[in-house]
Tab-separated table of C-alpha atoms and ligand atoms in Angstrom:
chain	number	residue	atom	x	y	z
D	1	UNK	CA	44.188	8.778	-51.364
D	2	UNK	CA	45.844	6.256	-49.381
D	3	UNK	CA	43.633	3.019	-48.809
D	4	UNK	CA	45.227	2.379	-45.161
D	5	UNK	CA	44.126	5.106	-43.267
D	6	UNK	CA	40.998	4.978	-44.484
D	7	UNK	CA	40.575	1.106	-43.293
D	8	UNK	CA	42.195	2.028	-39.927
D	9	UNK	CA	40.209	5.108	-39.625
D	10	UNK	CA	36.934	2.543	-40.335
D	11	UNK	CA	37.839	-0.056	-37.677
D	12	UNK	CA	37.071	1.335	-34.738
D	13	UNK	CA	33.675	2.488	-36.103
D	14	UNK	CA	33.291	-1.044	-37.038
D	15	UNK	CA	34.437	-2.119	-33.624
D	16	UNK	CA	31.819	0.567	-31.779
D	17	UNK	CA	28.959	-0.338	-33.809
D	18	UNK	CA	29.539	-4.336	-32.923
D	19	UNK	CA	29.784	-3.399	-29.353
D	20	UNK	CA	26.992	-1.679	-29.101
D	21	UNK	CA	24.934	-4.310	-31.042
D	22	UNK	CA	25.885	-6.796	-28.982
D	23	UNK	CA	25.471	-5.175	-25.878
D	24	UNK	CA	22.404	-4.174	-26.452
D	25	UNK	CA	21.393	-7.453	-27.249
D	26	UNK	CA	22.645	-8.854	-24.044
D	27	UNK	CA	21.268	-6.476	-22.405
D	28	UNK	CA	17.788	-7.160	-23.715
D	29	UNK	CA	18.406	-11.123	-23.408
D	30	UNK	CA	19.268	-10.300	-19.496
D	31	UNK	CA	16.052	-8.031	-19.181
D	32	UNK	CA	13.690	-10.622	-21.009
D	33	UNK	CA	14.809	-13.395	-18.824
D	34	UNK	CA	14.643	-11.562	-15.206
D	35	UNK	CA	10.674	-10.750	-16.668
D	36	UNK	CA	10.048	-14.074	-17.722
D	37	UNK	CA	11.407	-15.425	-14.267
D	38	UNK	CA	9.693	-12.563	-12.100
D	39	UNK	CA	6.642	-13.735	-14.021
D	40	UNK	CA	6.579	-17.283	-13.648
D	41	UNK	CA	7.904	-17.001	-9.819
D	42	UNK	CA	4.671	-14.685	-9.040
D	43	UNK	CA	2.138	-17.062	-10.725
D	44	UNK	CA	3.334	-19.914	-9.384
D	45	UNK	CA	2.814	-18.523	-5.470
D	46	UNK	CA	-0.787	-17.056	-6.588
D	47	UNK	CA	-2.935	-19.762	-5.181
D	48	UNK	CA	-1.682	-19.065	-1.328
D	49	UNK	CA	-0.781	-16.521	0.605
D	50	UNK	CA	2.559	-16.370	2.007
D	51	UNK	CA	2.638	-18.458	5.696
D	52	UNK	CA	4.197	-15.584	6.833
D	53	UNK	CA	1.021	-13.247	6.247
D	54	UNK	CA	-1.615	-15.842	6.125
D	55	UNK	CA	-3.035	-13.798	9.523
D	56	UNK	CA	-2.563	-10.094	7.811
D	57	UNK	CA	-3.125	-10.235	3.669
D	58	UNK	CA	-6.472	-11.604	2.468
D	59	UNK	CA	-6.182	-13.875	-1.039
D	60	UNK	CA	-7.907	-11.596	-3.049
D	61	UNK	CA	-5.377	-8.713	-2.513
D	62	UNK	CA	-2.238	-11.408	-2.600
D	63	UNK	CA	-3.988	-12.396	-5.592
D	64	UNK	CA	-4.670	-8.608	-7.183
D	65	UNK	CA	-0.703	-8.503	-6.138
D	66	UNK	CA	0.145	-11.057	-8.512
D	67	UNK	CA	-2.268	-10.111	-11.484
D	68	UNK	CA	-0.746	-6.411	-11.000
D	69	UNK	CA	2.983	-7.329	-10.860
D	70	UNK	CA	2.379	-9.280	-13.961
D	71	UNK	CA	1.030	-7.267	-15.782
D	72	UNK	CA	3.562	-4.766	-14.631
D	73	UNK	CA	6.306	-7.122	-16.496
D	74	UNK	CA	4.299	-7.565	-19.431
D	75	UNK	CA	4.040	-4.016	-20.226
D	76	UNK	CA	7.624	-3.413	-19.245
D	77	UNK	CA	8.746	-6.029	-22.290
D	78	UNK	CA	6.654	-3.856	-24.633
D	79	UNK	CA	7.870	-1.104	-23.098
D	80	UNK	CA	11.682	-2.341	-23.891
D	81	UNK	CA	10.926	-3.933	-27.009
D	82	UNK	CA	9.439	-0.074	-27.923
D	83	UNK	CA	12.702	1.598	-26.633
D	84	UNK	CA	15.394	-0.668	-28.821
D	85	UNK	CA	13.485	-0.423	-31.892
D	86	UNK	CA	13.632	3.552	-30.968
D	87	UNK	CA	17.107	3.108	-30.287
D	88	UNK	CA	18.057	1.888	-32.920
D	89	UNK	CA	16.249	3.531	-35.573
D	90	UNK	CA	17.880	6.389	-33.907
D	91	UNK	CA	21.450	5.186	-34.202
D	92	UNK	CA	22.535	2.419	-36.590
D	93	UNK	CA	19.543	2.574	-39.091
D	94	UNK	CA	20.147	6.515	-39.632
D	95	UNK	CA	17.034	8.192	-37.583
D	96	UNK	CA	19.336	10.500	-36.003
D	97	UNK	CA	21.595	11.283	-38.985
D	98	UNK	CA	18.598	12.052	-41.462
D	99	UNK	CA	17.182	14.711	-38.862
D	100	UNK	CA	20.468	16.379	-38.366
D	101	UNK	CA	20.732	16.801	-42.626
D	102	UNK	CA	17.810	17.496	-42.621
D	103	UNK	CA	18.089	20.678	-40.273
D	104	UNK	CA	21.198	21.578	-41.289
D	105	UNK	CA	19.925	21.867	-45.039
D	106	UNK	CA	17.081	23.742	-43.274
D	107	UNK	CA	19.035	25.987	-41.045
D	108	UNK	CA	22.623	26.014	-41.952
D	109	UNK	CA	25.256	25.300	-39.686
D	110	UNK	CA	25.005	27.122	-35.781
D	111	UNK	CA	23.354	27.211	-32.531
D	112	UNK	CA	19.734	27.274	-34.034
D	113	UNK	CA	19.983	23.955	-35.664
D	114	UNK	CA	21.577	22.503	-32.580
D	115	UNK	CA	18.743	23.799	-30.783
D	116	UNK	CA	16.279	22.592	-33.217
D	117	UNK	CA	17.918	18.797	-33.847
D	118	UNK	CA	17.940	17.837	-29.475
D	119	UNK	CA	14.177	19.848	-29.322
D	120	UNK	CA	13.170	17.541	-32.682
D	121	UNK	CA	14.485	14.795	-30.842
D	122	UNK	CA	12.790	15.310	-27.411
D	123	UNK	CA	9.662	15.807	-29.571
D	124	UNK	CA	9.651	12.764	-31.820
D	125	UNK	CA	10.636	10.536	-28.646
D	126	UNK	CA	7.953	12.043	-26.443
D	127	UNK	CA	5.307	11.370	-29.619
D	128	UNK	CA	6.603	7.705	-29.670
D	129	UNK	CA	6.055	7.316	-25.693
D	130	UNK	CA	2.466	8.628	-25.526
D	131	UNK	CA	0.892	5.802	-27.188
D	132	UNK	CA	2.428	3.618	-24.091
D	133	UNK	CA	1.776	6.697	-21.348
D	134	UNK	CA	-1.829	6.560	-22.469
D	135	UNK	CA	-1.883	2.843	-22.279
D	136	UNK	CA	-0.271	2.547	-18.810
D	137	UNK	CA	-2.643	5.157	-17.267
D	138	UNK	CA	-5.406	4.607	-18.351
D	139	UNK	CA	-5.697	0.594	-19.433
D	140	UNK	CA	-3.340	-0.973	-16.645
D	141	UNK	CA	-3.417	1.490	-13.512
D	142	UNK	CA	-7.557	1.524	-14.201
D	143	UNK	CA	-7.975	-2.042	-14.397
D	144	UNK	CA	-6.850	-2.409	-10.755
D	145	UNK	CA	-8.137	0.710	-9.732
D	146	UNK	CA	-5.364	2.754	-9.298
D	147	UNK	CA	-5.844	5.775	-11.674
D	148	UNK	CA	-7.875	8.685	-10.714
D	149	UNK	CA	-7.375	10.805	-13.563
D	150	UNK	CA	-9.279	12.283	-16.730
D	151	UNK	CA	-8.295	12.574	-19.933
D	152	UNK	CA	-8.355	16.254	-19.323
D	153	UNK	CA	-5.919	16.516	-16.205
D	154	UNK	CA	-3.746	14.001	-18.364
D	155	UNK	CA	-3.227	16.340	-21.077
D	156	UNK	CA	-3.343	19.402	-18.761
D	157	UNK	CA	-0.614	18.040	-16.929
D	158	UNK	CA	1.544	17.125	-20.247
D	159	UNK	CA	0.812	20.463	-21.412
D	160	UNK	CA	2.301	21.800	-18.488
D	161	UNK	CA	5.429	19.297	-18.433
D	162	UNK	CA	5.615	20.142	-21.888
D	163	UNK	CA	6.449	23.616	-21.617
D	164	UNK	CA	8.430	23.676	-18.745
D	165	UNK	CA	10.641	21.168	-20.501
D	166	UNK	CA	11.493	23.959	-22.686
D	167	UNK	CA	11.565	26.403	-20.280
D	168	UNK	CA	14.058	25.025	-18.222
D	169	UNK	CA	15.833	22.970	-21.374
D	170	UNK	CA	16.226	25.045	-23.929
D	171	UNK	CA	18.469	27.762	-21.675
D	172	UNK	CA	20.472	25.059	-19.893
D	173	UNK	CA	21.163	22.980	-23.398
D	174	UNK	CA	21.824	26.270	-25.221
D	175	UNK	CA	24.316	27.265	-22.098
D	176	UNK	CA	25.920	23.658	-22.637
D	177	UNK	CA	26.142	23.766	-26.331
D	178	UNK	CA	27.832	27.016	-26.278
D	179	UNK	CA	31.049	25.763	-23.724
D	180	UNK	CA	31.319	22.531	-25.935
D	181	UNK	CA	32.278	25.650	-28.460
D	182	UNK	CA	33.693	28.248	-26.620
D	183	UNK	CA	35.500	26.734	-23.542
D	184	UNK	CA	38.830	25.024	-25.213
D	185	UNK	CA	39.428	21.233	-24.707
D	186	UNK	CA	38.359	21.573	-21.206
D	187	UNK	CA	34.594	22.344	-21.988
D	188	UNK	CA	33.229	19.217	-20.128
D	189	UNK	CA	34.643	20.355	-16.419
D	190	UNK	CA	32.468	23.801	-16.899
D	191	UNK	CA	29.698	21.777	-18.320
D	192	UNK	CA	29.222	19.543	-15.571
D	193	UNK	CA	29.846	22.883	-13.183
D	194	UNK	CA	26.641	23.787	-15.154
D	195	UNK	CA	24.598	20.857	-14.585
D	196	UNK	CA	25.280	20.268	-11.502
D	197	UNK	CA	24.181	23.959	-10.398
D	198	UNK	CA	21.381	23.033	-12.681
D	199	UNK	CA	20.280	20.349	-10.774
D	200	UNK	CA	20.872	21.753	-7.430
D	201	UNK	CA	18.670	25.102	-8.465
D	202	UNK	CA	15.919	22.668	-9.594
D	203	UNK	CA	16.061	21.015	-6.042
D	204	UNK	CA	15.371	24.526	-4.767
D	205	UNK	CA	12.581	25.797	-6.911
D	206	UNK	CA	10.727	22.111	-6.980
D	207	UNK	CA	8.700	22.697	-3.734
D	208	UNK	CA	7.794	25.980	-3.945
D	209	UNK	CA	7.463	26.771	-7.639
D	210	UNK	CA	6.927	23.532	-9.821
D	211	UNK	CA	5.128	21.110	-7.694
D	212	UNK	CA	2.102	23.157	-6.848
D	213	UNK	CA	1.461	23.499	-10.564
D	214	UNK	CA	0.782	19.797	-10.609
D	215	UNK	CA	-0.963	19.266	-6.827
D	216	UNK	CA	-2.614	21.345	-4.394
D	217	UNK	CA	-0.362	21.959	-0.988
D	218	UNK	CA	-2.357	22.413	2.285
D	219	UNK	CA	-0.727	23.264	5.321
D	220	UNK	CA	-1.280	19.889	7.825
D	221	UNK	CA	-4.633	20.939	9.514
D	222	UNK	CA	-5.389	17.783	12.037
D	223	UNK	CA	-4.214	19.304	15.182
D	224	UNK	CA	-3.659	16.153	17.274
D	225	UNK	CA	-1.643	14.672	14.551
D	226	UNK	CA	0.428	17.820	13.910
D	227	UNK	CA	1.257	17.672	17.633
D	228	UNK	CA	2.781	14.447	17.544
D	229	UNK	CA	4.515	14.781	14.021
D	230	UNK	CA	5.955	18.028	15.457
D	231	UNK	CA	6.978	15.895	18.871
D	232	UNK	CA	8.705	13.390	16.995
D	233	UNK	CA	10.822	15.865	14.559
D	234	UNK	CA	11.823	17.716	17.809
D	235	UNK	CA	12.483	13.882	19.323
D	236	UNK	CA	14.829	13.492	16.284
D	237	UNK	CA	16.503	17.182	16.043
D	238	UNK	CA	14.934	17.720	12.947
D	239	UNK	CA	13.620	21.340	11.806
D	240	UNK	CA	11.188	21.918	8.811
D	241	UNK	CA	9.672	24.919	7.248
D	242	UNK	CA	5.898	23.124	7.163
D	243	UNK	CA	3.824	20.478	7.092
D	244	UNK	CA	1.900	20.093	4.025
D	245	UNK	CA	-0.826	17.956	3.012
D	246	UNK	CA	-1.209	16.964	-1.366
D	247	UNK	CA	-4.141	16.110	-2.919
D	248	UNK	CA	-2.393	12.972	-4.457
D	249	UNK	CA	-6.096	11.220	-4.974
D	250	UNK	CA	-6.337	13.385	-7.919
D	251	UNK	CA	-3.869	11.311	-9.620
D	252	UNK	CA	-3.716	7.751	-8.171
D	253	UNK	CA	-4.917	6.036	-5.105
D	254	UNK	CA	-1.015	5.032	-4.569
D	255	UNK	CA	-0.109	6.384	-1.532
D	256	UNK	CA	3.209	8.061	-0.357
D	257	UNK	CA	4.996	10.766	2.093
D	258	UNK	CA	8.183	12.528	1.096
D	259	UNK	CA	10.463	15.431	2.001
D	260	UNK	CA	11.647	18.116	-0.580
D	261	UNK	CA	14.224	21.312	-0.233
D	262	UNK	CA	17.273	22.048	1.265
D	263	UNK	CA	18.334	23.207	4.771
D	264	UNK	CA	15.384	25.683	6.977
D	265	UNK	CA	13.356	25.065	3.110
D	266	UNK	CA	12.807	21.539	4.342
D	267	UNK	CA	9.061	20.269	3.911
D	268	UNK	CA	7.280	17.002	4.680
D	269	UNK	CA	4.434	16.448	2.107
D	270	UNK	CA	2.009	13.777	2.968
D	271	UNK	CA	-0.380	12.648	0.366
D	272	UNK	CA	-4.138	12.522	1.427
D	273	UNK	CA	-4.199	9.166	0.463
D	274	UNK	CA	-1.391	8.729	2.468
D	275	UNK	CA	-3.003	9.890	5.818
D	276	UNK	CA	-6.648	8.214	4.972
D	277	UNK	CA	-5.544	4.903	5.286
D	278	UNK	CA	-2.643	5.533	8.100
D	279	UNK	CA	-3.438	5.350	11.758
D	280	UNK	CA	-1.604	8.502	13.637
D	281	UNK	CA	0.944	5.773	15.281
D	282	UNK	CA	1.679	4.549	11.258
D	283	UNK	CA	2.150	8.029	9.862
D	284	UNK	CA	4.472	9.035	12.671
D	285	UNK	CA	6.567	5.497	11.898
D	286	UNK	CA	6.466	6.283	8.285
D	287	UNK	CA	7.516	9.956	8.692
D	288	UNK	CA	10.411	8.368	11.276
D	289	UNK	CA	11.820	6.252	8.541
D	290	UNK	CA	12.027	9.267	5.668
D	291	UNK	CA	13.587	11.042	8.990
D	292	UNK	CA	15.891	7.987	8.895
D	293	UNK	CA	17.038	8.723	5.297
D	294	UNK	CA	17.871	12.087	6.316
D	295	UNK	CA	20.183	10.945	9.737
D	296	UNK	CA	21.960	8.324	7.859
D	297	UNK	CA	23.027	11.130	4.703
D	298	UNK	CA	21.397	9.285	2.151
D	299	UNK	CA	20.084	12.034	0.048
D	300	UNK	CA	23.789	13.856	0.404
D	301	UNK	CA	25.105	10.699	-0.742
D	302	UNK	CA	23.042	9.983	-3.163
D	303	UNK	CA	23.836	13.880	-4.364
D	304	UNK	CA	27.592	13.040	-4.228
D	305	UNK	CA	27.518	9.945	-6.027
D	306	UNK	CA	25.243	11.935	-8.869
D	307	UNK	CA	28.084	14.454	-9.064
D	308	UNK	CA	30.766	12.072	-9.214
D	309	UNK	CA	28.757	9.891	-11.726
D	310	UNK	CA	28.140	13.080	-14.064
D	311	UNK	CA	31.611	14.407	-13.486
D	312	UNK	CA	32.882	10.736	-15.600
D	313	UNK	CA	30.540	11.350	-17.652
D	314	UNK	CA	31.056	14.083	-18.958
D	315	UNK	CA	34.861	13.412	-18.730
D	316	UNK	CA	33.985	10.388	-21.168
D	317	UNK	CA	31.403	12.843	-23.169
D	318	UNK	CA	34.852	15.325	-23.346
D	319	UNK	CA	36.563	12.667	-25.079
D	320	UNK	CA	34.220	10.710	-27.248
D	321	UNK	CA	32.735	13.666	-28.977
D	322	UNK	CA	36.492	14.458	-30.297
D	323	UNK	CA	36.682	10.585	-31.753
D	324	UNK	CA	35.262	10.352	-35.354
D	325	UNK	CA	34.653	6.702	-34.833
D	326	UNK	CA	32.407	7.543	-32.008
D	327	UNK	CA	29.643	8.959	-34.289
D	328	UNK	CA	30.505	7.004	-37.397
D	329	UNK	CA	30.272	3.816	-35.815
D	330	UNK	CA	26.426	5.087	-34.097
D	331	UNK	CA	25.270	5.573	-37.630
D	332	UNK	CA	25.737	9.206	-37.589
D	333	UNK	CA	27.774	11.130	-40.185
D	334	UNK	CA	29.664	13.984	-38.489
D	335	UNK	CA	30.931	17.292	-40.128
D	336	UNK	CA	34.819	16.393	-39.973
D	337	UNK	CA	36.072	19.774	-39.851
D	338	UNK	CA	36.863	20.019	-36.032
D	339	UNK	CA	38.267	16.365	-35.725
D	340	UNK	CA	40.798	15.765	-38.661
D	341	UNK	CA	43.460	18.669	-37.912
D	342	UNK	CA	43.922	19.201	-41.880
D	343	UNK	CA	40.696	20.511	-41.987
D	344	UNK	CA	40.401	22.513	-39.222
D	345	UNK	CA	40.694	25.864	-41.488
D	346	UNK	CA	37.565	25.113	-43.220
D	347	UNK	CA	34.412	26.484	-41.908
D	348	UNK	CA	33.327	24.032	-39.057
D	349	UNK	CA	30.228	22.996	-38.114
D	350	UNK	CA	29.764	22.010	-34.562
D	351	UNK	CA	28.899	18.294	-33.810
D	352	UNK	CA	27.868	19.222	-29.855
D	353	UNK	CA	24.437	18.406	-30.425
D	354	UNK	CA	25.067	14.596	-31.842
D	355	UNK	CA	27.143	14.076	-29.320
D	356	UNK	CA	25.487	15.101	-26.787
D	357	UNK	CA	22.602	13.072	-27.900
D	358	UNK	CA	24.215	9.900	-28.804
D	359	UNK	CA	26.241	9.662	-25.489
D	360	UNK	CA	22.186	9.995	-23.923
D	361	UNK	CA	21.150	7.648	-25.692
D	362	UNK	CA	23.872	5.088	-25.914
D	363	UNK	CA	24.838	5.686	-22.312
D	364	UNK	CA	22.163	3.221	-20.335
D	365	UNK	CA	22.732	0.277	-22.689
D	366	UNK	CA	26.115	-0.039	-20.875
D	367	UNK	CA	25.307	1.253	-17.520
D	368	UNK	CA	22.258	-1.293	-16.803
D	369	UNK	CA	24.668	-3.464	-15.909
D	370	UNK	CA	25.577	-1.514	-13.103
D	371	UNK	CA	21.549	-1.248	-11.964
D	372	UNK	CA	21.847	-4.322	-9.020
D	373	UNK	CA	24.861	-2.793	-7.620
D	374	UNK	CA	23.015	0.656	-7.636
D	375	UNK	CA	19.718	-1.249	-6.016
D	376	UNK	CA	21.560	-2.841	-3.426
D	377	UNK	CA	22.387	0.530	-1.914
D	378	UNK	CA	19.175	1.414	-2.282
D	379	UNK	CA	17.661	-1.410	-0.215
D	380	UNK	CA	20.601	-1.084	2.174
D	381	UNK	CA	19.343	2.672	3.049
D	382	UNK	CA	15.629	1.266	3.439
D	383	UNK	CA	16.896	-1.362	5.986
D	384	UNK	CA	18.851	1.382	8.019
D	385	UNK	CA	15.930	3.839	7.861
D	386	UNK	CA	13.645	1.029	8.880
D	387	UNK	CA	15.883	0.813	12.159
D	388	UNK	CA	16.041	4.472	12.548
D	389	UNK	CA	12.207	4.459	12.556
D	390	UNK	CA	11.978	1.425	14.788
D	391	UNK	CA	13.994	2.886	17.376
D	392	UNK	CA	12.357	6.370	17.362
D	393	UNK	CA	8.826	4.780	16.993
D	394	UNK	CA	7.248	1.819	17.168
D	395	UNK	CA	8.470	-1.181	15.347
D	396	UNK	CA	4.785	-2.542	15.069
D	397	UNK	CA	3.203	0.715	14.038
D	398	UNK	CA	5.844	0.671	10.880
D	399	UNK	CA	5.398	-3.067	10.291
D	400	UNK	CA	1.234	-2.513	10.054
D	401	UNK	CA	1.682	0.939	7.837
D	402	UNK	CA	4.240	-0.737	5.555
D	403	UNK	CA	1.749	-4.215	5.544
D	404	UNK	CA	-1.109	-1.514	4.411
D	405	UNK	CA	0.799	0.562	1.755
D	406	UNK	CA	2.302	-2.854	0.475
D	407	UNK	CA	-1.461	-3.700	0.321
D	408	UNK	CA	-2.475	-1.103	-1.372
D	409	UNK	CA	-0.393	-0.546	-3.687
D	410	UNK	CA	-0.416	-4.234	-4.904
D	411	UNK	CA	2.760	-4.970	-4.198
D	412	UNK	CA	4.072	-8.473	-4.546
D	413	UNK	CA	4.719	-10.284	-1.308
D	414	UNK	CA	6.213	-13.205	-3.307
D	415	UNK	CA	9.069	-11.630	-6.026
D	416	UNK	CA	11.936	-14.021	-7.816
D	417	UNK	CA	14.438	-13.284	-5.978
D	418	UNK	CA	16.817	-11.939	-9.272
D	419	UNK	CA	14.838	-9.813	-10.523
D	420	UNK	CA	14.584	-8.428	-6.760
D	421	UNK	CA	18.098	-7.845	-6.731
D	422	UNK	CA	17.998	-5.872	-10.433
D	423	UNK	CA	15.186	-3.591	-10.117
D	424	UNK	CA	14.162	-3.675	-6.686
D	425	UNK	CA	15.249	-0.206	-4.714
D	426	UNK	CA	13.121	-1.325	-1.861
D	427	UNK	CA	13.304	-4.440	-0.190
D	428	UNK	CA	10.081	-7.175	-0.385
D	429	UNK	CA	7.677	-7.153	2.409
D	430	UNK	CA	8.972	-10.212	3.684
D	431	UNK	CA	12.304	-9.576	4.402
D	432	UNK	CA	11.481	-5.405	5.444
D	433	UNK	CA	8.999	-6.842	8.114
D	434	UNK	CA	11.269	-9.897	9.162
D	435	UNK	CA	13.365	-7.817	10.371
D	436	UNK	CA	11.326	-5.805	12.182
D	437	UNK	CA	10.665	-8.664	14.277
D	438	UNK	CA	7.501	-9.519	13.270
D	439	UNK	CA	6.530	-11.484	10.348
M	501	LIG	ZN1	12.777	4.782	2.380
């Protein structure tokens, strides 16, 4: 055998394994710093409440704020110190690699072990994330109050999630798997045809089949308040199938109001902790700026841009998962048959289900970088849909209901600016209610 091809065959392993090292090193350097500044920027404003809402926020709430958001941080760097060492036990120290020999000594080369090595995965990763699950439920969200739930409802629920995982998983990965095999070099196009119908058929059956598995869904009862949500959807040519009420306080005392389904399916879902602390001028306000989301096209474009992000993905996905190097150099050995053309009359087995999961899991080290441009969008759309809900409602009634959720759900008033523009997907109190006119 010829030495050369072998060490140009090796180098741009080599090259992929440095590059992701590196970038996932950066990537936790960046992360570790934006904590360490959102901490020390929230500490240092804990003694005084903001000029700005001296007349509105007590100190003991700024003050639970500031204890909340830090502790937030704190158990986000555990959180990302957790994930890495996942990661890369996973990847370059052989995790991934010693599971897939291991099946495939167990179950021989075909869609059964591909089956079993992403379900193995899922599994192992879930295990390694309940620890931390348990943790953040029911150590940090119960030290400030927030968490409402039992032991039993916890597991009751993961049992649930659990199953419908697989449910809905199993079929769609199996579907996936078998066009990475059957559907010629262009695989990735009917793939992504797949997922995005996928998705699409999930947005349809969420309402009406998976949520009330979780949460209890009661048709709006207070009359007066019905009236005038009803007034203001007609106000803002808006049709929905119902008006539902969801016994969020079995879960956590965070409040919230959303919309779910497509087209005459359309509900709005208030939490009941959402309407015990609103006045009927602040829920309409609130309800006015989701309705604001919905007249500017967010959701559809945050839909498009999903389908346009998948569709290079899986265009990337199409490519990388044909490139040796691209599994080598992730600490994975592949079975060479189907990507060195002198071998391709040997019996192959498939490598759809490494790559698959090495382009999930390699995947957000490089696109965090891309998270502030992502955010900024975000708090773009919550500036418009403030408008929108200013001009349809009251501008005070949304500044008091957003003051009160802020409140309650311990929001910082006083963020570092960076690490606002990284994570952030709404905008700070400060700047939401400045310009509503009136902070
Ligand atoms: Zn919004």
């Amino acid at each position: 055998m010829n030495a050369a091809p072998a060490a140009a065959a090796l180098n741009p392993s080599l090259a992929l394994s440095l590059l992701f090292a590196t970038t996932l090193l950066l990537g936790l350097a960046l992360k570790l710093w934006l904590a360490t500044r959102q901490v020390r920027h929230v500490a240092r404003h804990r003694a005084t409440v903001p000029a700005a809402f001296a007349a509105t926020i007590g100190l003991p709430a700024h003050q639970k704020a500031a204890d909340y958001t830090i502790a937030k941080v704190r158990f986000g760097l555990l959180e990302l110190a957790v994930g890495a060492a996942v990661l890369l036990g996973w990847t370059l120290l052989g995790g991934l690699d010693a599971l897939n020999q291991a099946l495939l000594g167990w179950l021989g080369g075909g869609m059964a072990q591909q089956l079993a090595l992403i379900a193995g995965f899922v599994l192992i990763g879930g295990l390694v994330e309940l620890p931390l699950s348990l943790y953040q439920t029911f150590v940090l969200e119960q030290r400030f109050g927030f968490n409402k739930m039992t032991l039993r409802l916890w597991l009751a629920d993961l049992l649930k999630s659990t199953l419908l995982g697989a449910l809905f998983g199993l079929p769609i990965a199996a579907l996936i798997l078998w066009l990475m095999g059957a559907a010629g070099t262009l695989w990735w196009l009917w793939a992504w045809g797949v997922w995005m119908g996928f998705n699409l058929l999930l947005l349809l059956v969420y309402p009406t089949f998976i949520a009330p598995l979780f949460n209890k869904f009661q048709p709006l009862e207070d009359e007066s308040l019905k009236a005038r949500v009803t007034a203001l959807m007609q106000r803002c040519g808006f049709a929905a199938k119902g008006l539902f009420v969801m016994d969020g306080s079995r879960r956590s005392a965070h409040a919230n109001a959303y919309f779910t389904g497509f087209g005459a399916a359309k509900r709005v879902v208030f939490f009941d902790t959402l309407l015990a602390k609103l006045s009927p001028g602040e829920v309409d306000a609130v309800l006015a700026h989701e309705l604001g989301h919905f007249k500017h096209r967010h959701i559809l474009k945050r839909i498009v841009s999903l389908f346009a992000l998948s569709l290079a993905g899986f265009a990337l996905l199409g490519w990388l998962a044909q490139q040796a190097w691209f599994y080598t150099g992730l600490g994975v050995t592949p079975s060479l048959q189907l990507l060195v053309p002198a071998l391709a009359d040997t019996q192959a087995v498939p490598n759809d289900a490494l790559a698959l999961l090495l382009f999930v899991l390699v995947t957000p080290v490089f696109s965090f970088f891309i998270a502030p441009l992502l955010a900024l969008f975000s708090r773009r759309h919550e500036f418009e849909a403030d408008a929108y809900a200013k001009a349809q409602t009251n501008g005070a009634d949304l500044a008091s209901a957003l003051l009160k959720l802020y409140e309650d759900n311990a929001s910082t008033l006083t963020p570092d600016p960076l690490y606002v523009a990284f994570y952030y997907s709404h905008p700070p109190a400060g700047q939401r209610l400045a310009r509503l006119g009136s902070a």
